[in-house]
CSV table of C-alpha atoms in Angstrom, one decimal:
chain,number,residue,atom,x,y,z
O,1,LYS,CA,-16.1,-0.5,6.6
O,2,GLN,CA,-13.5,-2.7,5.5
O,3,GLU,CA,-10.9,-3.5,8.4
O,4,VAL,CA,-8.0,-5.4,7.8
O,5,THR,CA,-6.2,-7.2,10.8
O,6,GLN,CA,-2.8,-9.3,10.5
O,7,ILE,CA,-1.9,-10.9,13.6
O,8,PRO,CA,0.9,-11.7,14.4
O,9,ALA,CA,2.2,-7.9,14.7
O,10,ALA,CA,6.2,-9.7,15.0
O,11,LEU,CA,7.2,-12.2,14.7
O,12,SER,CA,11.0,-13.9,14.4
O,13,VAL,CA,12.1,-17.3,13.8
O,14,PRO,CA,15.5,-19.6,13.2
O,15,GLU,CA,16.0,-19.7,9.9
O,16,GLY,CA,15.1,-21.9,8.1
O,17,GLU,CA,11.9,-22.9,9.2
O,18,ASN,CA,8.8,-22.9,7.4
O,19,LEU,CA,6.0,-20.1,9.0
O,20,VAL,CA,2.8,-18.6,8.2
O,21,LEU,CA,1.8,-15.0,8.4
O,22,ASN,CA,-2.1,-14.4,8.7
O,23,CYS,CA,-4.7,-12.0,7.6
O,24,SER,CA,-8.2,-11.6,8.3
O,25,PHE,CA,-10.6,-8.5,6.5
O,26,THR,CA,-13.9,-7.5,8.2
O,27,ASP,CA,-16.4,-7.9,4.8
O,28,SER,CA,-15.7,-10.9,2.4
O,29,ALA,CA,-17.2,-9.1,-1.0
O,30,ILE,CA,-13.3,-7.6,-2.5
O,31,TYR,CA,-12.3,-8.3,-5.9
O,32,ASN,CA,-8.5,-9.4,-5.3
O,33,LEU,CA,-6.5,-9.5,-1.6
O,34,GLN,CA,-2.6,-8.9,-2.2
O,35,TRP,CA,0.7,-9.7,0.4
O,36,PHE,CA,3.1,-6.9,0.2
O,37,ARG,CA,6.7,-6.8,1.6
O,38,GLN,CA,8.1,-3.8,2.6
O,39,ASP,CA,11.8,-3.4,3.5
O,40,PRO,CA,12.9,-0.4,6.3
O,41,GLY,CA,12.9,3.2,4.9
O,42,LYS,CA,11.7,1.4,1.4
O,43,GLY,CA,8.5,0.9,-0.5
O,44,LEU,CA,5.9,-2.0,-1.2
O,45,THR,CA,6.1,-4.5,-3.1
O,46,SER,CA,4.1,-6.9,-4.1
O,47,LEU,CA,4.7,-10.1,-3.8
O,48,LEU,CA,1.1,-12.2,-4.8
O,49,LEU,CA,-2.1,-11.2,-5.7
O,50,ILE,CA,-5.5,-13.5,-5.3
O,51,GLN,CA,-8.0,-12.7,-7.6
O,52,SER,CA,-11.4,-13.4,-4.9
O,53,SER,CA,-12.6,-16.5,-7.2
O,54,GLN,CA,-8.5,-18.5,-6.6
O,55,ARG,CA,-8.0,-19.7,-3.3
O,56,GLU,CA,-4.5,-19.6,-3.9
O,57,GLN,CA,-0.8,-18.8,-5.6
O,58,THR,CA,2.3,-19.3,-5.3
O,59,SER,CA,6.0,-18.2,-6.4
O,60,GLY,CA,8.8,-20.1,-5.2
O,61,ARG,CA,9.0,-20.7,-1.6
O,62,LEU,CA,5.9,-18.4,-1.1
O,63,ASN,CA,1.8,-19.7,-1.1
O,64,ALA,CA,-1.3,-17.2,-0.2
O,65,SER,CA,-4.0,-19.1,0.0
O,66,LEU,CA,-7.8,-17.2,0.9
O,67,ASP,CA,-10.4,-18.2,1.8
O,68,LYS,CA,-12.8,-15.6,0.8
O,69,SER,CA,-16.0,-16.1,2.9
O,70,SER,CA,-14.6,-16.9,6.1
O,71,GLY,CA,-13.1,-13.5,5.9
O,72,ARG,CA,-8.7,-15.4,6.1
O,73,SER,CA,-5.9,-15.5,3.7
O,74,THR,CA,-2.5,-17.0,4.9
O,75,LEU,CA,1.1,-16.2,3.6
O,76,TYR,CA,3.0,-19.4,3.4
O,77,ILE,CA,6.8,-19.1,3.2
O,78,ALA,CA,9.3,-22.2,2.6
O,79,ALA,CA,12.4,-22.4,4.1
O,80,SER,CA,12.5,-19.1,5.4
O,81,GLN,CA,16.2,-17.2,5.0
O,82,PRO,CA,17.3,-14.3,6.8
O,83,GLY,CA,16.8,-12.4,3.4
O,84,ASP,CA,12.8,-12.7,4.3
O,85,SER,CA,13.4,-10.2,7.2
O,86,ALA,CA,10.6,-7.6,6.4
O,87,THR,CA,7.0,-6.6,7.3
O,88,TYR,CA,4.5,-8.2,5.3
O,89,LEU,CA,1.5,-6.4,4.5
O,90,CYS,CA,-1.8,-8.2,3.4
O,91,ALA,CA,-4.7,-5.5,1.5
O,92,VAL,CA,-7.5,-6.4,-0.1
O,93,ARG,CA,-9.4,-4.2,-3.0
O,94,SER,CA,-13.0,-4.1,-1.4
O,95,ARG,CA,-16.0,-3.7,-3.9
O,96,PRO,CA,-17.1,0.1,-4.5
O,97,ARG,CA,-20.0,0.8,-2.4
O,98,GLY,CA,-21.0,4.5,-3.7
O,99,SER,CA,-17.7,4.2,-5.1
O,100,GLN,CA,-14.6,2.7,-6.6
O,101,GLY,CA,-12.7,-0.1,-4.5
O,102,ASN,CA,-9.0,1.0,-3.5
O,103,LEU,CA,-6.6,-1.1,-0.8
O,104,ILE,CA,-7.2,-1.8,2.0
O,105,PHE,CA,-3.7,-2.4,4.3
O,106,GLY,CA,-3.3,-4.0,7.5
O,107,LYS,CA,-0.6,-3.0,9.7
O,108,GLY,CA,2.1,-5.8,8.8
O,109,THR,CA,3.4,-8.5,10.3
O,110,LYS,CA,7.4,-7.6,10.8
O,111,LEU,CA,9.4,-11.1,10.4
O,112,SER,CA,12.7,-11.4,11.4
O,113,VAL,CA,14.5,-14.5,10.4
O,114,LYS,CA,17.7,-15.4,12.9
O,115,PRO,CA,21.1,-16.7,11.2
X,1,ASP,CA,12.8,-1.2,-15.7
X,2,ALA,CA,10.1,0.2,-15.3
X,3,ARG,CA,8.7,1.5,-11.6
X,4,VAL,CA,6.8,4.2,-9.9
X,5,THR,CA,9.2,8.0,-9.2
X,6,GLN,CA,8.7,10.1,-6.1
X,7,THR,CA,10.3,12.8,-5.7
X,8,PRO,CA,10.9,14.2,-2.8
X,9,ARG,CA,12.8,11.4,-0.7
X,10,HIS,CA,13.4,13.4,2.1
X,11,LYS,CA,12.0,16.6,3.4
X,12,VAL,CA,12.3,18.2,6.5
X,13,THR,CA,10.2,21.9,6.3
X,14,GLU,CA,8.5,24.4,9.4
X,15,MET,CA,5.5,24.7,10.3
X,16,GLY,CA,3.6,26.7,7.9
X,17,GLN,CA,5.2,26.3,5.5
X,18,GLU,CA,3.8,24.2,1.6
X,19,VAL,CA,4.7,20.9,0.8
X,20,THR,CA,4.7,19.5,-3.2
X,21,MET,CA,5.2,16.2,-2.6
X,22,ARG,CA,5.3,14.5,-7.1
X,23,CYS,CA,5.0,11.4,-8.6
X,24,GLN,CA,5.8,9.5,-11.7
X,25,PRO,CA,3.4,6.5,-12.6
X,26,ILE,CA,5.0,3.7,-14.7
X,27,LEU,CA,3.4,4.6,-17.9
X,28,GLY,CA,0.6,2.8,-19.2
X,29,HIS,CA,-1.0,2.5,-15.6
X,30,ASN,CA,-3.8,4.5,-15.4
X,31,THR,CA,-4.5,4.5,-11.7
X,32,VAL,CA,-2.7,6.4,-9.2
X,33,PHE,CA,-2.6,6.3,-5.8
X,34,TRP,CA,-1.7,8.3,-3.2
X,35,TYR,CA,-0.6,6.6,1.2
X,36,ARG,CA,-0.2,8.4,4.8
X,37,GLN,CA,2.0,5.6,6.2
X,38,THR,CA,2.6,6.0,9.6
X,39,MET,CA,3.9,4.3,12.7
X,40,MET,CA,0.2,4.4,14.4
X,41,GLN,CA,-2.3,3.8,11.5
X,42,GLY,CA,-0.5,2.3,9.0
X,43,LEU,CA,-0.8,2.7,5.2
X,44,GLU,CA,-4.5,5.5,5.3
X,45,LEU,CA,-5.8,6.2,1.7
X,46,LEU,CA,-5.4,9.4,1.1
X,47,ALA,CA,-6.7,10.3,-2.2
X,48,TYR,CA,-7.3,8.2,-5.8
X,49,PHE,CA,-7.4,8.9,-8.9
X,50,ARG,CA,-8.3,6.8,-12.1
X,51,ASN,CA,-7.6,7.9,-15.9
X,52,ARG,CA,-6.9,10.9,-14.1
X,53,ALA,CA,-10.3,12.4,-13.2
X,54,PRO,CA,-10.4,12.2,-9.2
X,55,LEU,CA,-12.5,9.2,-8.2
X,56,ASP,CA,-12.0,8.9,-4.0
X,57,ASP,CA,-10.5,11.7,-1.8
X,58,SER,CA,-12.7,10.9,1.2
X,59,GLY,CA,-9.5,10.4,3.3
X,60,MET,CA,-7.9,13.5,2.7
X,61,PRO,CA,-7.8,16.7,5.0
X,62,LYS,CA,-9.7,18.5,2.0
X,63,ASP,CA,-8.3,22.4,4.0
X,64,ARG,CA,-4.9,21.4,3.8
X,65,PHE,CA,-4.2,18.4,1.3
X,66,SER,CA,-4.7,18.7,-2.2
X,67,ALA,CA,-3.9,16.0,-5.2
X,68,GLU,CA,-3.7,16.3,-8.9
X,69,MET,CA,-3.2,15.2,-12.3
X,70,PRO,CA,-1.7,17.8,-14.1
X,71,ASP,CA,-0.9,15.0,-16.9
X,72,ALA,CA,-1.0,11.5,-17.7
X,73,THR,CA,2.9,11.4,-16.2
X,74,LEU,CA,2.1,13.7,-12.7
X,75,ALA,CA,0.8,13.5,-9.9
X,76,THR,CA,0.9,16.0,-7.6
X,77,LEU,CA,0.7,16.1,-3.2
X,78,LYS,CA,0.0,19.3,-1.9
X,79,ILE,CA,-0.4,19.9,2.2
X,80,GLN,CA,-0.5,24.0,2.8
X,81,PRO,CA,0.2,25.0,5.6
X,82,SER,CA,2.3,22.0,7.3
X,83,GLU,CA,1.7,20.9,10.3
X,84,PRO,CA,3.5,18.6,12.5
X,85,ARG,CA,1.2,15.5,12.3
X,86,ASP,CA,1.8,15.8,9.0
X,87,SER,CA,4.9,14.0,9.2
X,88,ALA,CA,5.2,10.9,7.1
X,89,VAL,CA,6.1,8.5,3.9
X,90,TYR,CA,4.2,10.0,1.5
X,91,PHE,CA,4.0,7.0,-1.2
X,92,CYS,CA,2.7,7.0,-4.5
X,93,ALA,CA,1.5,3.7,-6.3
X,94,SER,CA,-0.3,3.5,-9.8
X,95,GLY,CA,-2.0,0.2,-11.0
X,96,LEU,CA,-3.0,-0.7,-14.6
X,97,GLY,CA,-6.9,-0.2,-12.7
X,98,GLN,CA,-10.0,-3.3,-12.1
X,99,GLY,CA,-11.0,-5.2,-14.8
X,100,ALA,CA,-7.1,-5.4,-16.0
X,101,ILE,CA,-5.8,-9.5,-16.2
X,102,ASP,CA,-3.1,-9.5,-14.1
X,103,GLU,CA,-3.8,-6.3,-11.8
X,104,LYS,CA,-0.9,-5.3,-9.3
X,105,LEU,CA,-0.3,-2.1,-7.7
X,106,PHE,CA,3.7,-0.4,-7.9
X,107,PHE,CA,4.9,1.9,-4.8
X,108,GLY,CA,7.5,3.8,-5.4
X,109,SER,CA,10.1,4.7,-2.8
X,110,GLY,CA,8.6,7.5,-1.5
X,111,THR,CA,8.6,11.0,0.1
X,112,GLN,CA,10.0,11.1,4.0
X,113,LEU,CA,8.1,14.6,5.2
X,114,SER,CA,8.7,16.5,8.2
X,115,VAL,CA,7.3,18.8,9.7
X,116,LEU,CA,9.2,21.0,12.3
């Protein structure tokens, strides 16, 4: 059974700092991995999607990497801003095993960027 | 601006009452997911539809929960009878399904359910 773990559960950094959020998964047989952002009381917004054949994706100040063999992904945020404060969730789309694949989520890392 | 629409945004009800949550997926998307989010469990998949057919509802308590897609523009999640432990935020998400070039999941804003 696929399990997704995110460490740390919470992180507080001063504005301007570069930071890394970690995600690990137990089953390396995945279709893709997504990073989402969730603001308090809101839904999830997809930030980056990495296909299983890719190693990284970049969007602005965000860079996500994927090491499928070791079951790890990182989300790198450069020059953090207070507006980056949110919960970041990692999710993997697992290959089907007798059923269609679905997204398995980690519990997220709550990021707080202090001005 | 295409988005997944969920109604109602908030629902407070008493134990034993029926609750119906609705979702309008993004036009053209062929997969629909229902997720439940709680502090303790995080996001859990309840049901998954592809081309309106239910493919996986193993995460859903079948004795009280039911999920349907009457047509391609509407997905419903019903709880009958509701219990206090059902209190959570219920999210609907839609996507283009596996094999699409740019496969991402788009989430609605959720229905916050409180069962008293």
